[in-house]
PDB file of C-alpha atoms (C1' of nucleotides) in Angstrom:
ATOM      1  CA  MET A   1       4.925  28.340  16.238  1.00  0.00           C
ATOM      2  CA  LYS A   2       6.416  25.543  13.991  1.00  0.00           C
ATOM      3  CA  PHE A   3       4.985  23.006  11.962  1.00  0.00           C
ATOM      4  CA  TRP A   4       5.698  19.153  11.685  1.00  0.00           C
ATOM      5  CA  LEU A   5       5.166  15.858  10.127  1.00  0.00           C
ATOM      6  CA  MET A   6       5.187  12.798  12.402  1.00  0.00           C
ATOM      7  CA  LYS A   7       5.064   9.414  10.918  1.00  0.00           C
ATOM      8  CA  SER A   8       3.714   6.398  12.715  1.00  0.00           C
ATOM      9  CA  GLU A   9       2.639   3.065  11.747  1.00  0.00           C
ATOM     10  CA  PRO A  10      -1.291   2.723  12.144  1.00  0.00           C
ATOM     11  CA  GLY A  11      -1.073  -0.764  13.371  1.00  0.00           C
ATOM     12  CA  ALA A  12       1.128   0.204  16.008  1.00  0.00           C
ATOM     13  CA  PHE A  13      -0.620   3.591  16.563  1.00  0.00           C
ATOM     14  CA  SER A  14      -3.096   5.136  14.591  1.00  0.00           C
ATOM     15  CA  ILE A  15      -4.896   8.882  14.558  1.00  0.00           C
ATOM     16  CA  ASP A  16      -8.128   6.647  15.726  1.00  0.00           C
ATOM     17  CA  ASP A  17      -5.981   5.397  18.775  1.00  0.00           C
ATOM     18  CA  LEU A  18      -4.981   9.183  19.520  1.00  0.00           C
ATOM     19  CA  SER A  19      -8.550  10.088  19.183  1.00  0.00           C
ATOM     20  CA  LYS A  20      -9.741   7.578  21.408  1.00  0.00           C
ATOM     21  CA  GLU A  21      -6.803   8.408  24.072  1.00  0.00           C
ATOM     22  CA  GLY A  22      -6.691  12.096  23.662  1.00  0.00           C
ATOM     23  CA  PHE A  23      -3.129  12.080  24.400  1.00  0.00           C
ATOM     24  CA  SER A  24      -0.080   9.912  24.043  1.00  0.00           C
ATOM     25  CA  GLY A  25       3.837   9.894  24.403  1.00  0.00           C
ATOM     26  CA  TRP A  26       5.228   9.858  21.055  1.00  0.00           C
ATOM     27  CA  ASP A  27       7.612   7.140  21.914  1.00  0.00           C
ATOM     28  CA  GLY A  28      10.121   5.084  19.921  1.00  0.00           C
ATOM     29  CA  VAL A  29      12.095   7.624  17.902  1.00  0.00           C
ATOM     30  CA  ARG A  30      15.518   6.128  17.379  1.00  0.00           C
ATOM     31  CA  ASN A  31      16.826   7.975  14.824  1.00  0.00           C
ATOM     32  CA  TYR A  32      19.401  10.814  15.903  1.00  0.00           C
ATOM     33  CA  GLN A  33      18.398  13.498  13.226  1.00  0.00           C
ATOM     34  CA  ALA A  34      14.605  12.924  14.512  1.00  0.00           C
ATOM     35  CA  ARG A  35      15.493  13.290  17.965  1.00  0.00           C
ATOM     36  CA  ASN A  36      17.430  16.415  17.305  1.00  0.00           C
ATOM     37  CA  TYR A  37      14.635  17.984  15.891  1.00  0.00           C
ATOM     38  CA  ILE A  38      12.340  17.305  18.684  1.00  0.00           C
ATOM     39  CA  ARG A  39      15.164  18.042  21.329  1.00  0.00           C
ATOM     40  CA  ASP A  40      16.141  21.350  19.781  1.00  0.00           C
ATOM     41  CA  ASP A  41      13.342  22.880  17.522  1.00  0.00           C
ATOM     42  CA  MET A  42      10.005  21.225  18.869  1.00  0.00           C
ATOM     43  CA  ASN A  43       8.089  23.564  21.266  1.00  0.00           C
ATOM     44  CA  GLU A  44       4.921  23.073  23.249  1.00  0.00           C
ATOM     45  CA  GLY A  45       1.875  24.360  21.020  1.00  0.00           C
ATOM     46  CA  ASP A  46       3.431  23.263  17.847  1.00  0.00           C
ATOM     47  CA  LEU A  47       1.061  21.481  15.356  1.00  0.00           C
ATOM     48  CA  ALA A  48       1.976  18.438  13.525  1.00  0.00           C
ATOM     49  CA  LEU A  49       0.555  16.639  10.653  1.00  0.00           C
ATOM     50  CA  PHE A  50      -0.196  12.670  11.778  1.00  0.00           C
ATOM     51  CA  TYR A  51       1.013  10.543   8.954  1.00  0.00           C
ATOM     52  CA  HIS A  52       0.332   6.775   8.456  1.00  0.00           C
ATOM     53  CA  SER A  53       3.293   4.970   7.032  1.00  0.00           C
ATOM     54  CA  ASN A  54       3.678   1.655   6.198  1.00  0.00           C
ATOM     55  CA  ALA A  55      -0.202   1.731   5.483  1.00  0.00           C
ATOM     56  CA  ASN A  56      -2.550   1.332   2.604  1.00  0.00           C
ATOM     57  CA  PRO A  57      -2.584   3.566   1.512  1.00  0.00           C
ATOM     58  CA  SER A  58       0.002   5.910   3.213  1.00  0.00           C
ATOM     59  CA  GLY A  59      -0.583   9.467   3.820  1.00  0.00           C
ATOM     60  CA  VAL A  60      -1.504  12.260   6.180  1.00  0.00           C
ATOM     61  CA  ALA A  61      -4.524  11.343   8.586  1.00  0.00           C
ATOM     62  CA  GLY A  62      -5.057  14.395  10.904  1.00  0.00           C
ATOM     63  CA  ILE A  63      -3.476  16.747  13.201  1.00  0.00           C
ATOM     64  CA  CYS A  64      -2.065  16.793  16.807  1.00  0.00           C
ATOM     65  CA  ARG A  65      -0.580  19.357  19.041  1.00  0.00           C
ATOM     66  CA  ILE A  66       2.592  19.420  20.825  1.00  0.00           C
ATOM     67  CA  THR A  67       1.572  19.662  24.645  1.00  0.00           C
ATOM     68  CA  GLU A  68       5.008  18.838  26.081  1.00  0.00           C
ATOM     69  CA  THR A  69       8.706  18.382  25.219  1.00  0.00           C
ATOM     70  CA  ASP A  70      11.893  17.067  26.457  1.00  0.00           C
ATOM     71  CA  ILE A  71      10.671  13.732  27.822  1.00  0.00           C
ATOM     72  CA  VAL A  72      12.936  10.909  28.628  1.00  0.00           C
ATOM     73  CA  ASP A  73      11.528   7.988  26.715  1.00  0.00           C
ATOM     74  CA  PRO A  74      10.986   5.251  28.817  1.00  0.00           C
ATOM     75  CA  THR A  75      10.641   2.590  26.194  1.00  0.00           C
ATOM     76  CA  ALA A  76      14.578   2.653  25.859  1.00  0.00           C
ATOM     77  CA  PHE A  77      15.141   0.890  29.320  1.00  0.00           C
ATOM     78  CA  ASP A  78      12.572  -1.506  29.010  1.00  0.00           C
ATOM     79  CA  PRO A  79      14.329  -4.862  27.939  1.00  0.00           C
ATOM     80  CA  ASP A  80      10.483  -6.233  26.774  1.00  0.00           C
ATOM     81  CA  SER A  81       9.992  -3.242  24.389  1.00  0.00           C
ATOM     82  CA  GLN A  82      10.602  -3.357  20.930  1.00  0.00           C
ATOM     83  CA  TYR A  83      12.162   0.280  21.568  1.00  0.00           C
ATOM     84  CA  PHE A  84      14.745  -1.014  24.167  1.00  0.00           C
ATOM     85  CA  ASP A  85      18.245   0.586  23.808  1.00  0.00           C
ATOM     86  CA  PRO A  86      20.838  -1.081  26.181  1.00  0.00           C
ATOM     87  CA  LYS A  87      23.122   1.934  25.526  1.00  0.00           C
ATOM     88  CA  SER A  88      20.459   4.302  26.916  1.00  0.00           C
ATOM     89  CA  SER A  89      20.767   4.566  30.622  1.00  0.00           C
ATOM     90  CA  GLU A  90      18.640   6.105  33.215  1.00  0.00           C
ATOM     91  CA  GLU A  91      21.610   8.284  34.453  1.00  0.00           C
ATOM     92  CA  ASN A  92      22.412   8.847  30.421  1.00  0.00           C
ATOM     93  CA  PRO A  93      19.451   8.863  28.503  1.00  0.00           C
ATOM     94  CA  ARG A  94      19.805   8.770  24.874  1.00  0.00           C
ATOM     95  CA  TRP A  95      16.189   9.132  23.394  1.00  0.00           C
ATOM     96  CA  ILE A  96      13.573  11.366  24.337  1.00  0.00           C
ATOM     97  CA  MET A  97      10.301  11.902  22.972  1.00  0.00           C
ATOM     98  CA  VAL A  98       7.275  14.540  23.388  1.00  0.00           C
ATOM     99  CA  GLU A  99       3.620  14.399  24.335  1.00  0.00           C
ATOM    100  CA  VAL A 100       1.000  15.095  21.863  1.00  0.00           C
ATOM    101  CA  GLU A 101      -2.485  15.892  22.060  1.00  0.00           C
ATOM    102  CA  PHE A 102      -5.464  14.896  19.390  1.00  0.00           C
ATOM    103  CA  VAL A 103      -6.801  18.017  17.511  1.00  0.00           C
ATOM    104  CA  GLU A 104      -8.438  16.624  14.226  1.00  0.00           C
ATOM    105  CA  LYS A 105      -8.849  13.710  11.964  1.00  0.00           C
ATOM    106  CA  PHE A 106      -8.964  15.023   8.491  1.00  0.00           C
ATOM    107  CA  PRO A 107     -12.580  14.748   7.034  1.00  0.00           C
ATOM    108  CA  ARG A 108     -10.607  13.375   3.942  1.00  0.00           C
ATOM    109  CA  PHE A 109      -7.295  11.204   4.202  1.00  0.00           C
ATOM    110  CA  VAL A 110      -4.558  12.710   2.018  1.00  0.00           C
ATOM    111  CA  PRO A 111      -2.753   9.996   0.537  1.00  0.00           C
ATOM    112  CA  LEU A 112       0.860  10.217  -0.327  1.00  0.00           C
ATOM    113  CA  SER A 113       0.196   9.700  -3.947  1.00  0.00           C
ATOM    114  CA  GLU A 114      -1.826  13.515  -3.858  1.00  0.00           C
ATOM    115  CA  ILE A 115       1.358  14.959  -1.982  1.00  0.00           C
ATOM    116  CA  LYS A 116       3.556  13.638  -4.575  1.00  0.00           C
ATOM    117  CA  GLY A 117       1.556  14.920  -7.241  1.00  0.00           C
ATOM    118  CA  HIS A 118       1.129  18.333  -5.785  1.00  0.00           C
ATOM    119  CA  GLU A 119       3.102  21.092  -7.418  1.00  0.00           C
ATOM    120  CA  SER A 120       3.685  23.204  -4.268  1.00  0.00           C
ATOM    121  CA  LEU A 121       4.391  20.228  -1.822  1.00  0.00           C
ATOM    122  CA  SER A 122       7.187  18.835  -4.213  1.00  0.00           C
ATOM    123  CA  ASP A 123      10.004  20.458  -1.821  1.00  0.00           C
ATOM    124  CA  MET A 124       8.684  18.747   1.200  1.00  0.00           C
ATOM    125  CA  LYS A 125      11.533  16.423   2.929  1.00  0.00           C
ATOM    126  CA  LEU A 126       8.594  13.703   2.605  1.00  0.00           C
ATOM    127  CA  VAL A 127       8.677  13.352  -0.956  1.00  0.00           C
ATOM    128  CA  GLN A 128      12.396  13.925  -1.147  1.00  0.00           C
ATOM    129  CA  LYS A 129      14.318  10.742  -2.713  1.00  0.00           C
ATOM    130  CA  GLY A 130      15.613   8.658   0.178  1.00  0.00           C
ATOM    131  CA  SER A 131      14.102  10.428   2.759  1.00  0.00           C
ATOM    132  CA  ARG A 132      13.058   8.206   5.692  1.00  0.00           C
ATOM    133  CA  LEU A 133      12.729  10.641   8.739  1.00  0.00           C
ATOM    134  CA  SER A 134      10.261   9.869  10.943  1.00  0.00           C
ATOM    135  CA  ILE A 135       9.831  13.540  12.283  1.00  0.00           C
ATOM    136  CA  MET A 136      10.552  16.459  10.127  1.00  0.00           C
ATOM    137  CA  PRO A 137       9.689  20.100  10.271  1.00  0.00           C
ATOM    138  CA  ILE A 138       7.413  21.340   7.181  1.00  0.00           C
ATOM    139  CA  THR A 139       6.600  24.977   6.354  1.00  0.00           C
ATOM    140  CA  LYS A 140       3.349  26.517   7.317  1.00  0.00           C
ATOM    141  CA  LYS A 141       2.349  26.869   3.741  1.00  0.00           C
ATOM    142  CA  HIS A 142       2.882  22.878   3.302  1.00  0.00           C
ATOM    143  CA  PHE A 143       0.671  22.551   6.414  1.00  0.00           C
ATOM    144  CA  GLN A 144      -2.064  24.630   5.070  1.00  0.00           C
ATOM    145  CA  THR A 145      -1.906  23.323   1.629  1.00  0.00           C
ATOM    146  CA  ILE A 146      -2.589  19.784   3.335  1.00  0.00           C
ATOM    147  CA  LEU A 147      -5.111  20.919   5.450  1.00  0.00           C
ATOM    148  CA  LYS A 148      -6.842  22.007   2.396  1.00  0.00           C
ATOM    149  CA  LEU A 149      -6.518  18.697   0.924  1.00  0.00           C
ATOM    150  CA  GLY A 150      -7.738  16.891   3.962  1.00  0.00           C
ATOM    151  CA  LYS A 151     -10.707  19.423   4.141  1.00  0.00           C
ATOM    152  CA  SER A 152      -9.692  20.461   7.941  1.00  0.00           C
ATOM    153  CA  LYS A 153     -11.721  22.656   9.827  1.00  0.00           C
ATOM    154  CA  ILE A 154      -8.565  23.965  11.663  1.00  0.00           C
ATOM    155  CA  LYS A 155      -7.378  27.563  11.109  1.00  0.00           C
ATOM    156  CA  PRO A 156      -3.881  27.761  12.344  1.00  0.00           C
TER     157      PRO A 156
ATOM    158  C1'  DG B   1       7.839  -9.833   0.357  1.00  0.00           C
ATOM    159  C1'  DC B   2      11.394  -7.142  -2.376  1.00  0.00           C
ATOM    160  C1'  DC B   3      14.771  -3.974  -2.423  1.00  0.00           C
ATOM    161  C1'  DA B   4      16.592   1.201  -2.722  1.00  0.00           C
ATOM    162  C1'  DA B   5      18.094   4.229   0.240  1.00  0.00           C
ATOM    163  C1'  DC B   6      20.147   5.384   4.074  1.00  0.00           C
ATOM    164  C1'  DG B   7      22.087   5.163   9.048  1.00  0.00           C
ATOM    165  C1'  DT B   8      24.956   2.555  12.123  1.00  0.00           C
ATOM    166  C1'  DT B   9      28.606  -0.615  13.636  1.00  0.00           C
ATOM    167  C1'  DG B  10      33.048  -2.108  14.102  1.00  0.00           C
ATOM    168  C1'  DG B  11      38.038  -3.411  12.492  1.00  0.00           C
ATOM    169  C1'  DC B  12      41.531  -1.613  10.890  1.00  0.00           C
TER     170       DC B  12
ATOM    171  C1'  DG C   1      38.760   8.269  10.457  1.00  0.00           C
ATOM    172  C1'  DC C   2      37.658   5.268   6.392  1.00  0.00           C
ATOM    173  C1'  DC C   3      34.540   1.948   4.742  1.00  0.00           C
ATOM    174  C1'  DA C   4      32.168  -2.425   4.240  1.00  0.00           C
ATOM    175  C1'  DA C   5      28.990  -5.161   6.118  1.00  0.00           C
ATOM    176  C1'  DC C   6      25.118  -4.937   8.182  1.00  0.00           C
ATOM    177  C1'  DG C   7      20.209  -3.523   9.732  1.00  0.00           C
ATOM    178  C1'  DT C   8      16.109  -0.634   9.374  1.00  0.00           C
ATOM    179  C1'  DT C   9      12.725   2.325   6.976  1.00  0.00           C
ATOM    180  C1'  DG C  10       9.092   1.897   4.297  1.00  0.00           C
ATOM    181  C1'  DG C  11       6.950   2.711  -0.692  1.00  0.00           C
ATOM    182  C1'  DC C  12       5.140  -0.432  -3.626  1.00  0.00           C
TER     183       DC C  12
END
DNA sequence: GCCAACGTTGGC
DNA sequence: GCCAACGTTGGC
């Protein structure tokens, strides 16, 4: 099993939204590196940190689980969607998504400042200079360290 | 709202 | 294939 960090702007989709809905397609990924990660390396059953970006404060809000991979992202074909991409066609889809399932909202939100200040988390892609990836792999150690900071009840 | 960092586009 | 211009991300 692999471990991931997935960013979402809470104004668009937050951990509370996922908690209410239970499951959700993770649509709108429009970055090739992030897409390649989900296409090539993400598997059903993987666990991901749910990260709130562009938030006050930004940070990790909880955990979700990957329940399905390699789904064609339908928002790319929708001219009314903010994720519309005229270069993607149903015959030759460019963007894919995964489905995730709510696992847990952390009892304690883990702000970015705390991740930045934590010695053993300094090699996460998240805190490396200039990194803006919206989906990135993380190590089991990073995952467990952040679970601890969030006072998670999950034991992966 | 600012702006640094990075990705993408398109002319050549 | 290079690279300048432009667009986007995302913390602050």
